[in-house]
Short mmCIF file of C-alpha atoms and ligand atoms in Angstrom, two decimals:
data_model
loop_
_atom_site.label_atom_id
_atom_site.label_comp_id
_atom_site.label_asym_id
_atom_site.label_seq_id
_atom_site.Cartn_x
_atom_site.Cartn_y
_atom_site.Cartn_z
CA MET A 97 7.79 -16.91 35.81
CA SER A 98 11.39 -17.91 36.30
CA GLY A 99 14.57 -16.71 34.76
CA HIS A 100 16.55 -13.67 35.62
CA ASP A 101 18.09 -11.10 33.35
CA PRO A 102 21.77 -11.57 34.19
CA PHE A 103 22.34 -7.85 33.69
CA GLN A 104 20.00 -7.00 36.56
CA ARG A 105 20.99 -7.33 40.19
CA VAL A 106 17.37 -7.59 41.25
CA THR A 107 14.16 -7.26 39.23
CA ALA A 108 10.46 -7.18 40.00
CA ILE A 109 8.74 -8.87 37.08
CA VAL A 110 5.16 -7.64 36.74
CA ASP A 111 2.83 -9.80 34.68
CA LEU A 112 0.38 -7.33 33.18
CA GLY A 113 -1.63 -10.19 31.71
CA ALA A 114 -2.30 -11.27 35.30
CA VAL A 115 -3.51 -7.76 36.21
CA GLU A 116 -5.79 -7.81 33.18
CA ARG A 117 -7.16 -11.27 34.03
CA ASN A 118 -7.63 -10.36 37.70
CA CYS A 119 -9.71 -7.36 36.65
CA ALA A 120 -11.76 -9.52 34.32
CA THR A 121 -12.31 -12.00 37.16
CA MET A 122 -13.42 -9.27 39.57
CA ALA A 123 -15.60 -7.60 36.92
CA ALA A 124 -17.32 -10.88 36.02
CA ASP A 125 -18.78 -11.26 39.51
CA LEU A 126 -20.09 -7.73 39.94
CA ALA A 127 -23.77 -6.96 40.38
CA SER A 128 -25.41 -5.95 37.14
CA GLY A 129 -24.55 -2.34 36.28
CA THR A 130 -21.69 -2.06 38.79
CA GLU A 131 -18.49 -0.50 37.42
CA LEU A 132 -15.00 -1.67 38.37
CA CYS A 133 -12.73 1.15 39.51
CA ALA A 134 -9.09 0.01 39.64
CA VAL A 135 -7.15 1.53 42.53
CA VAL A 136 -3.64 2.28 41.26
CA LYS A 137 -2.33 4.62 43.97
CA ALA A 138 1.16 4.25 45.48
CA ASP A 139 2.57 3.37 42.07
CA GLY A 140 0.02 0.62 41.62
CA TYR A 141 0.83 -0.88 45.04
CA GLY A 142 4.46 -1.02 43.90
CA HIS A 143 3.66 -2.69 40.56
CA GLY A 144 3.77 0.47 38.40
CA MET A 145 0.82 2.85 38.19
CA GLY A 146 0.58 3.58 34.48
CA GLU A 147 1.27 0.06 33.23
CA CYS A 148 -1.23 -1.45 35.67
CA ALA A 149 -3.85 1.19 34.84
CA ASP A 150 -3.61 0.26 31.15
CA ALA A 151 -3.86 -3.44 31.99
CA ALA A 152 -6.82 -2.86 34.32
CA LEU A 153 -8.68 -0.95 31.62
CA ARG A 154 -8.02 -3.78 29.17
CA GLY A 155 -9.40 -6.19 31.78
CA GLY A 156 -12.69 -4.37 32.15
CA ALA A 157 -12.11 -1.57 34.66
CA THR A 158 -13.89 1.56 33.49
CA ARG A 159 -12.56 3.93 36.14
CA LEU A 160 -9.35 4.54 38.07
CA ALA A 161 -8.67 5.80 41.59
CA VAL A 162 -5.60 7.27 43.24
CA ALA A 163 -4.82 8.92 46.58
CA THR A 164 -3.08 12.14 45.55
CA ALA A 165 -3.35 14.99 43.07
CA THR A 166 0.08 14.26 41.62
CA GLU A 167 -0.89 10.67 40.97
CA ALA A 168 -4.04 11.88 39.20
CA PHE A 169 -1.98 14.27 37.08
CA GLU A 170 0.49 11.59 35.99
CA LEU A 171 -2.29 9.14 35.31
CA ARG A 172 -4.29 11.61 33.22
CA GLU A 173 -1.27 12.10 30.94
CA ARG A 174 -1.07 8.35 30.53
CA VAL A 175 -4.69 7.33 29.99
CA GLY A 176 -6.07 10.30 28.07
CA ALA A 177 -9.01 12.58 28.74
CA GLU A 178 -11.93 10.16 28.80
CA ILE A 179 -11.32 7.76 31.71
CA PRO A 180 -12.74 9.01 35.03
CA ILE A 181 -10.02 9.30 37.69
CA LEU A 182 -11.09 9.65 41.32
CA VAL A 183 -8.78 11.22 43.90
CA MET A 184 -9.60 9.59 47.24
CA GLY A 185 -7.29 11.47 49.62
CA ALA A 186 -7.28 14.86 51.33
CA LEU A 187 -6.07 17.80 49.22
CA THR A 188 -4.32 21.05 50.15
CA GLY A 189 -5.22 24.19 48.18
CA ALA A 190 -2.22 23.75 45.89
CA GLU A 191 -3.04 20.08 45.37
CA LEU A 192 -6.63 20.97 44.56
CA ASP A 193 -5.41 23.01 41.59
CA VAL A 194 -3.27 20.10 40.38
CA ALA A 195 -6.24 17.74 40.70
CA LEU A 196 -8.47 20.16 38.81
CA GLN A 197 -5.89 20.47 36.06
CA ALA A 198 -5.99 16.68 35.83
CA ARG A 199 -9.78 16.86 35.52
CA ALA A 200 -10.00 14.39 38.37
CA GLU A 201 -13.19 13.61 40.24
CA LEU A 202 -12.81 14.88 43.78
CA PRO A 203 -13.77 13.86 47.31
CA VAL A 204 -15.55 16.35 49.58
CA TRP A 205 -16.50 16.15 53.23
CA ARG A 206 -15.68 19.56 54.69
CA ALA A 207 -17.83 22.61 53.95
CA GLU A 208 -14.71 24.83 53.71
CA PHE A 209 -13.14 22.56 51.10
CA PHE A 210 -16.43 22.43 49.21
CA GLU A 211 -16.49 26.25 49.04
CA ALA A 212 -12.83 26.47 47.95
CA LEU A 213 -13.49 23.88 45.27
CA ALA A 214 -16.59 25.62 43.96
CA GLU A 215 -14.68 28.91 43.79
CA ARG A 216 -11.61 27.47 42.07
CA ALA A 217 -13.71 25.45 39.62
CA GLY A 218 -14.76 28.57 37.68
CA MET A 219 -11.12 29.33 36.82
CA PHE A 220 -10.71 25.94 35.16
CA GLY A 221 -13.69 26.30 32.85
CA PHE A 222 -15.53 23.06 33.67
CA ARG A 223 -17.79 21.67 36.38
CA PRO A 224 -15.77 19.32 38.57
CA ARG A 225 -17.51 16.12 39.61
CA VAL A 226 -17.50 15.59 43.36
CA HIS A 227 -18.08 12.54 45.55
CA VAL A 228 -19.35 13.30 49.06
CA LYS A 229 -17.62 11.06 51.57
CA TYR A 230 -19.45 9.64 54.55
CA ASP A 231 -17.37 8.34 57.46
CA SER A 232 -19.74 5.53 58.36
CA GLY A 233 -17.25 3.94 60.76
CA MET A 234 -13.74 3.92 59.30
CA GLY A 235 -12.93 6.82 61.61
CA ARG A 236 -10.66 8.43 59.07
CA LEU A 237 -11.60 10.79 56.22
CA GLY A 238 -15.23 11.78 55.67
CA GLU A 239 -18.16 13.56 57.30
CA ARG A 240 -19.36 11.63 60.34
CA GLU A 241 -22.82 13.15 60.71
CA PRO A 242 -25.49 11.77 58.37
CA HIS A 243 -27.25 15.14 58.14
CA GLY A 244 -23.89 16.75 57.26
CA VAL A 245 -23.52 14.31 54.36
CA VAL A 246 -27.06 15.07 53.16
CA ARG A 247 -26.45 18.81 53.42
CA LEU A 248 -23.19 18.61 51.43
CA ALA A 249 -24.71 16.37 48.76
CA ASP A 250 -27.75 18.62 48.31
CA ALA A 251 -25.51 21.70 48.23
CA ALA A 252 -23.29 20.11 45.57
CA ALA A 253 -26.32 19.09 43.50
CA SER A 254 -27.76 22.60 43.54
CA ASP A 255 -24.49 24.44 42.90
CA GLU A 256 -24.05 25.27 39.22
CA ARG A 257 -20.28 25.44 39.50
CA ILE A 258 -19.91 21.74 40.30
CA GLU A 259 -21.60 18.42 39.71
CA LEU A 260 -22.61 15.88 42.35
CA ALA A 261 -21.16 12.60 41.03
CA GLY A 262 -21.38 10.28 44.01
CA VAL A 263 -21.73 9.48 47.69
CA TRP A 264 -19.25 7.03 49.16
CA THR A 265 -17.78 5.43 52.23
CA HIS A 266 -14.96 3.06 53.15
CA PHE A 267 -15.10 -0.10 55.27
CA ALA A 268 -12.79 -0.67 58.25
CA THR A 269 -13.13 -4.44 58.63
CA ALA A 270 -14.13 -5.91 55.25
CA ASP A 271 -11.15 -8.29 55.44
CA GLU A 272 -12.06 -9.70 58.87
CA ASP A 273 -14.01 -12.88 59.50
CA ASP A 274 -16.48 -11.22 61.87
CA GLU A 275 -18.96 -9.30 59.71
CA ASP A 276 -20.83 -7.44 62.49
CA TYR A 277 -19.04 -4.11 62.23
CA LEU A 278 -18.97 -4.30 58.43
CA ARG A 279 -22.74 -4.85 58.29
CA GLY A 280 -23.29 -1.92 60.66
CA GLN A 281 -21.31 0.31 58.30
CA LEU A 282 -23.23 -1.04 55.31
CA ASP A 283 -26.57 -0.33 57.01
CA ARG A 284 -25.54 3.21 57.97
CA PHE A 285 -24.32 3.88 54.42
CA ARG A 286 -27.53 2.59 52.85
CA GLU A 287 -29.63 4.68 55.21
CA VAL A 288 -27.79 7.88 54.29
CA ALA A 289 -26.91 7.30 50.65
CA LEU A 290 -30.01 5.68 49.16
CA PRO A 291 -32.36 8.63 49.90
CA ILE A 292 -29.77 11.01 48.43
CA GLN A 293 -29.66 8.87 45.30
CA GLU A 294 -33.45 8.93 45.11
CA ARG A 295 -33.36 12.72 45.01
CA HIS A 296 -30.38 12.82 42.62
CA PRO A 297 -30.77 9.68 40.50
CA GLY A 298 -27.71 10.12 38.26
CA ILE A 299 -25.16 9.74 41.04
CA THR A 300 -22.96 6.73 41.80
CA LEU A 301 -22.84 5.16 45.25
CA HIS A 302 -19.69 3.26 46.17
CA ALA A 303 -18.29 1.59 49.25
CA ALA A 304 -16.46 -1.67 48.56
CA ASN A 305 -12.74 -2.33 48.51
CA SER A 306 -11.49 -5.73 47.24
CA ALA A 307 -12.50 -7.68 50.35
CA ALA A 308 -16.03 -6.27 50.42
CA THR A 309 -16.37 -6.79 46.66
CA LEU A 310 -15.55 -10.49 47.07
CA ARG A 311 -18.23 -10.77 49.78
CA GLY A 312 -21.00 -10.30 47.24
CA PRO A 313 -23.38 -8.01 45.40
CA GLU A 314 -24.99 -6.33 48.39
CA PHE A 315 -21.71 -4.41 48.83
CA HIS A 316 -21.34 -3.42 45.17
CA PHE A 317 -23.71 -0.45 44.57
CA GLY A 318 -22.80 1.48 41.39
CA MET A 319 -19.06 0.97 41.59
CA VAL A 320 -16.42 -0.97 43.52
CA ARG A 321 -12.94 0.33 44.25
CA CYS A 322 -10.56 -2.63 44.02
CA GLY A 323 -6.84 -2.39 44.62
CA VAL A 324 -5.10 -5.35 46.16
CA ALA A 325 -7.13 -8.00 44.29
CA ILE A 326 -6.27 -6.64 40.86
CA TYR A 327 -2.61 -7.30 41.61
CA GLY A 328 -3.49 -10.88 42.50
CA LEU A 329 -2.93 -10.39 46.21
CA ASP A 330 -5.43 -11.84 48.68
CA PRO A 331 -7.36 -9.10 50.52
CA PHE A 332 -7.88 -11.59 53.35
CA GLY A 333 -4.11 -12.18 53.65
CA ARG A 334 -4.29 -15.89 52.92
CA ASP A 335 -4.22 -17.28 49.38
CA ALA A 336 -5.53 -15.42 46.35
CA ALA A 337 -5.92 -18.57 44.21
CA PRO A 338 -9.35 -19.66 45.55
CA HIS A 339 -10.68 -16.27 44.38
CA GLY A 340 -9.35 -16.96 40.89
CA LEU A 341 -6.65 -14.30 41.28
CA GLU A 342 -3.03 -14.61 40.12
CA PRO A 343 -0.15 -12.75 41.77
CA ALA A 344 1.21 -10.28 39.22
CA LEU A 345 4.53 -9.53 40.84
CA SER A 346 7.55 -11.76 41.37
CA LEU A 347 10.92 -10.68 42.73
CA HIS A 348 14.11 -12.09 41.26
CA THR A 349 17.78 -11.87 42.04
CA TYR A 350 20.78 -14.20 41.53
CA VAL A 351 23.52 -16.04 43.32
CA ALA A 352 26.49 -13.67 43.39
CA ASP A 353 28.77 -15.95 45.40
CA VAL A 354 28.86 -19.44 46.87
CA LYS A 355 31.23 -20.26 49.71
CA ARG A 356 32.12 -23.00 52.11
CA PHE A 357 31.25 -22.40 55.77
CA HIS A 358 32.65 -24.49 58.59
CA GLU A 359 30.79 -25.21 61.78
CA GLY A 360 30.64 -22.02 63.86
CA ASP A 361 31.29 -19.61 60.95
CA SER A 362 28.87 -16.68 61.00
CA ALA A 363 27.01 -14.81 58.25
CA GLY A 364 26.31 -11.09 58.26
CA TYR A 365 26.07 -8.23 60.75
CA GLY A 366 25.93 -9.08 64.41
CA ARG A 367 26.72 -12.76 63.78
CA THR A 368 23.05 -13.60 64.37
CA TRP A 369 23.50 -16.96 62.66
CA ARG A 370 26.34 -19.42 62.99
CA ALA A 371 26.67 -22.59 60.97
CA PRO A 372 25.62 -25.53 63.15
CA ALA A 373 27.69 -27.78 60.87
CA ASP A 374 29.79 -27.46 57.73
CA THR A 375 27.62 -26.10 54.92
CA TRP A 376 27.50 -24.09 51.70
CA ILE A 377 26.29 -20.49 51.72
CA ALA A 378 24.97 -18.44 48.77
CA VAL A 379 25.18 -14.67 48.79
CA LEU A 380 22.36 -12.83 46.97
CA PRO A 381 22.99 -9.16 46.15
CA THR A 382 19.75 -7.67 47.44
CA GLY A 383 18.57 -6.37 50.79
CA TYR A 384 16.45 -3.89 52.70
CA GLY A 385 17.68 -1.11 50.40
CA ASP A 386 15.48 -2.81 47.82
CA GLY A 387 12.59 -3.21 50.25
CA TYR A 388 13.43 -6.81 51.14
CA ARG A 389 12.73 -6.22 54.78
CA ARG A 390 15.32 -6.68 57.51
CA GLY A 391 12.63 -8.14 59.76
CA LEU A 392 12.85 -11.30 57.63
CA SER A 393 16.40 -11.98 58.90
CA ASN A 394 16.75 -15.63 59.87
CA ASP A 395 13.01 -16.02 59.27
CA CYS A 396 12.14 -16.69 55.64
CA ASP A 397 12.94 -18.85 52.65
CA VAL A 398 14.37 -18.14 49.22
CA LEU A 399 14.08 -20.32 46.11
CA VAL A 400 17.36 -21.39 44.52
CA GLY A 401 17.60 -24.28 42.08
CA GLY A 402 13.89 -24.97 42.50
CA VAL A 403 14.33 -25.67 46.21
CA ARG A 404 13.19 -23.71 49.26
CA ARG A 405 16.26 -22.66 51.25
CA PRO A 406 16.42 -20.85 54.57
CA LEU A 407 17.68 -17.29 54.59
CA VAL A 408 20.28 -17.13 57.34
CA GLY A 409 21.91 -14.19 59.08
CA THR A 410 20.87 -10.57 59.20
CA ILE A 411 19.55 -8.98 56.01
CA SER A 412 21.89 -6.15 55.03
CA MET A 413 21.02 -3.15 52.89
CA ASP A 414 22.41 -4.82 49.77
CA ASN A 415 23.05 -8.51 50.55
CA VAL A 416 21.47 -11.57 52.07
CA THR A 417 22.84 -15.05 52.76
CA VAL A 418 21.15 -18.36 52.17
CA ASP A 419 22.02 -21.78 53.57
CA LEU A 420 22.38 -24.30 50.74
CA GLY A 421 23.24 -27.17 53.06
CA SER A 422 25.38 -29.91 51.59
CA THR A 423 24.43 -29.33 47.96
CA THR A 424 27.24 -28.40 45.64
CA GLU A 425 24.94 -27.98 42.65
CA VAL A 426 24.23 -24.27 43.01
CA GLU A 427 26.47 -22.10 40.88
CA VAL A 428 27.32 -18.44 40.81
CA GLY A 429 24.95 -16.65 38.40
CA GLU A 430 21.97 -18.92 39.09
CA PRO A 431 18.59 -17.26 39.47
CA ALA A 432 17.05 -16.89 42.91
CA VAL A 433 13.42 -16.04 43.65
CA LEU A 434 12.44 -13.98 46.68
CA ILE A 435 8.73 -13.68 45.77
CA GLY A 436 7.19 -15.98 43.17
CA SER A 437 7.72 -19.54 42.07
CA GLN A 438 10.47 -21.85 40.89
CA SER A 439 9.67 -25.44 39.90
CA GLU A 440 6.91 -26.57 42.27
CA GLU A 441 7.78 -24.14 45.05
CA GLU A 442 6.20 -20.75 45.67
CA ILE A 443 6.88 -17.88 48.06
CA SER A 444 4.00 -15.44 48.23
CA ALA A 445 3.80 -11.85 49.43
CA GLU A 446 1.25 -13.17 51.93
CA GLN A 447 3.81 -15.58 53.41
CA LEU A 448 6.40 -12.82 53.82
CA ALA A 449 3.77 -10.51 55.32
CA ASP A 450 2.78 -13.19 57.78
CA ARG A 451 6.38 -13.58 58.94
CA LEU A 452 6.66 -9.83 59.39
CA GLY A 453 3.32 -9.38 61.13
CA THR A 454 2.16 -7.07 58.35
CA ILE A 455 -0.06 -7.21 55.25
CA ASN A 456 0.75 -8.20 51.67
CA TYR A 457 0.06 -4.58 50.58
CA GLU A 458 3.12 -3.43 52.49
CA ILE A 459 5.39 -6.03 50.89
CA THR A 460 4.82 -4.83 47.32
CA CYS A 461 4.42 -1.12 48.17
CA GLY A 462 7.71 -1.36 50.08
CA LEU A 463 9.85 -2.39 47.09
CA THR A 464 12.05 0.61 46.53
CA ARG A 465 12.88 2.61 43.42
CA ARG A 466 16.18 0.77 43.20
CA VAL A 467 14.29 -2.33 41.99
CA PRO A 468 13.61 -2.11 38.25
CA ARG A 469 10.13 -3.26 37.24
CA ALA A 470 10.13 -5.42 34.10
CA TYR A 471 6.79 -5.86 32.40
CA ARG A 472 5.54 -9.06 30.81
CA ASN A 473 2.19 -9.88 29.36
C1 PLP B 74 -10.71 4.69 50.10
C2 PLP B 74 -10.17 3.42 49.52
N1 PLP B 74 -10.92 2.70 48.70
C3 PLP B 74 -10.47 1.55 48.15
C4 PLP B 74 -9.22 1.08 48.42
C5 PLP B 74 -8.75 -0.22 47.82
O1 PLP B 74 -8.62 -1.19 48.81
P1 PLP B 74 -8.11 -2.67 48.47
O2 PLP B 74 -6.71 -2.51 48.02
O3 PLP B 74 -8.21 -3.38 49.78
O4 PLP B 74 -9.02 -3.19 47.43
C6 PLP B 74 -8.38 1.80 49.29
C7 PLP B 74 -7.06 1.30 49.59
O5 PLP B 74 -6.46 1.45 50.59
C8 PLP B 74 -8.86 3.01 49.85
O6 PLP B 74 -8.11 3.74 50.66
#
């Protein structure tokens, strides 16, 4: 994916065909009967929620998940009435009404919330489907006590105002090499959830994010909730290619200026870089205002003319500078790639995350609204 629309200062090109293929790849390796739920919260991890939801459904996802009521509402308008949408996050009273209007499936773990939900449900004229969340070791949302989970699930199953749809949990360390803690969570979940499913056979159990899904069928249950992998990002923070996944997003800008620097000349705020010798510098009109993080200052590469070039100087809100060295072949208007490939070279979200001491999720989620998303198939 190269080429830059010369009318755009910076563009995130999202390859929806890649999202579709990534879903098909994930779906192909699921245990028999397991459904793929595509996680499209946070605007599809920065890729665009609605567009990616459509692509995921084309690729074999049969369900969608988001974090908030507003996301569920927007998504429902996009995908129509039939596709199940799960809200995974905590909801205030007002948000609960929005989620109910969206006919979303809802998480429960507190008795008070369960009661509020059951009461509100009558006013909406349908039986909301609820998923009881067990905190088996994430230490975040969910009921920690196994008997509390059983009590809530049985209460939901016997309450005519609502429908028990599932029991679920979330893993804290599925992306780590050491599986001990993960297996402890899996065992605790099985111990609590399987007997509930025996009593209420129609329900769906689910636990796996992308990393756990890639570890194999014992983590799959009735459904997996995959986010990062469907965008072609590696849940283990290394390289997505060995998993058969293709990065969907690339980030493009252009060379707005090229100038001669003499030895000792400095680029950008604070003069954090000075030319060690005479050189050529390209100015690219993008910066941390677009989500191209300032922490990458003097510490990452950019692709210009099919070559990896060091970014030099401090990243500004709207500009960065790149050392072209002695080449005089780069011209104003040429495309530059911040994430993605040019010729044989590639810069991945994982590489940028590694430089920043963060995760690939944060790189794509962090691209701001100022960056137009252009969709390709
Ligand atoms: C509860 C829950 N399930 C599933 C996911 C998807 O995780 P991943 O993007 O690692 O597949 C998330 C994402 O943060 C989550 O919060």
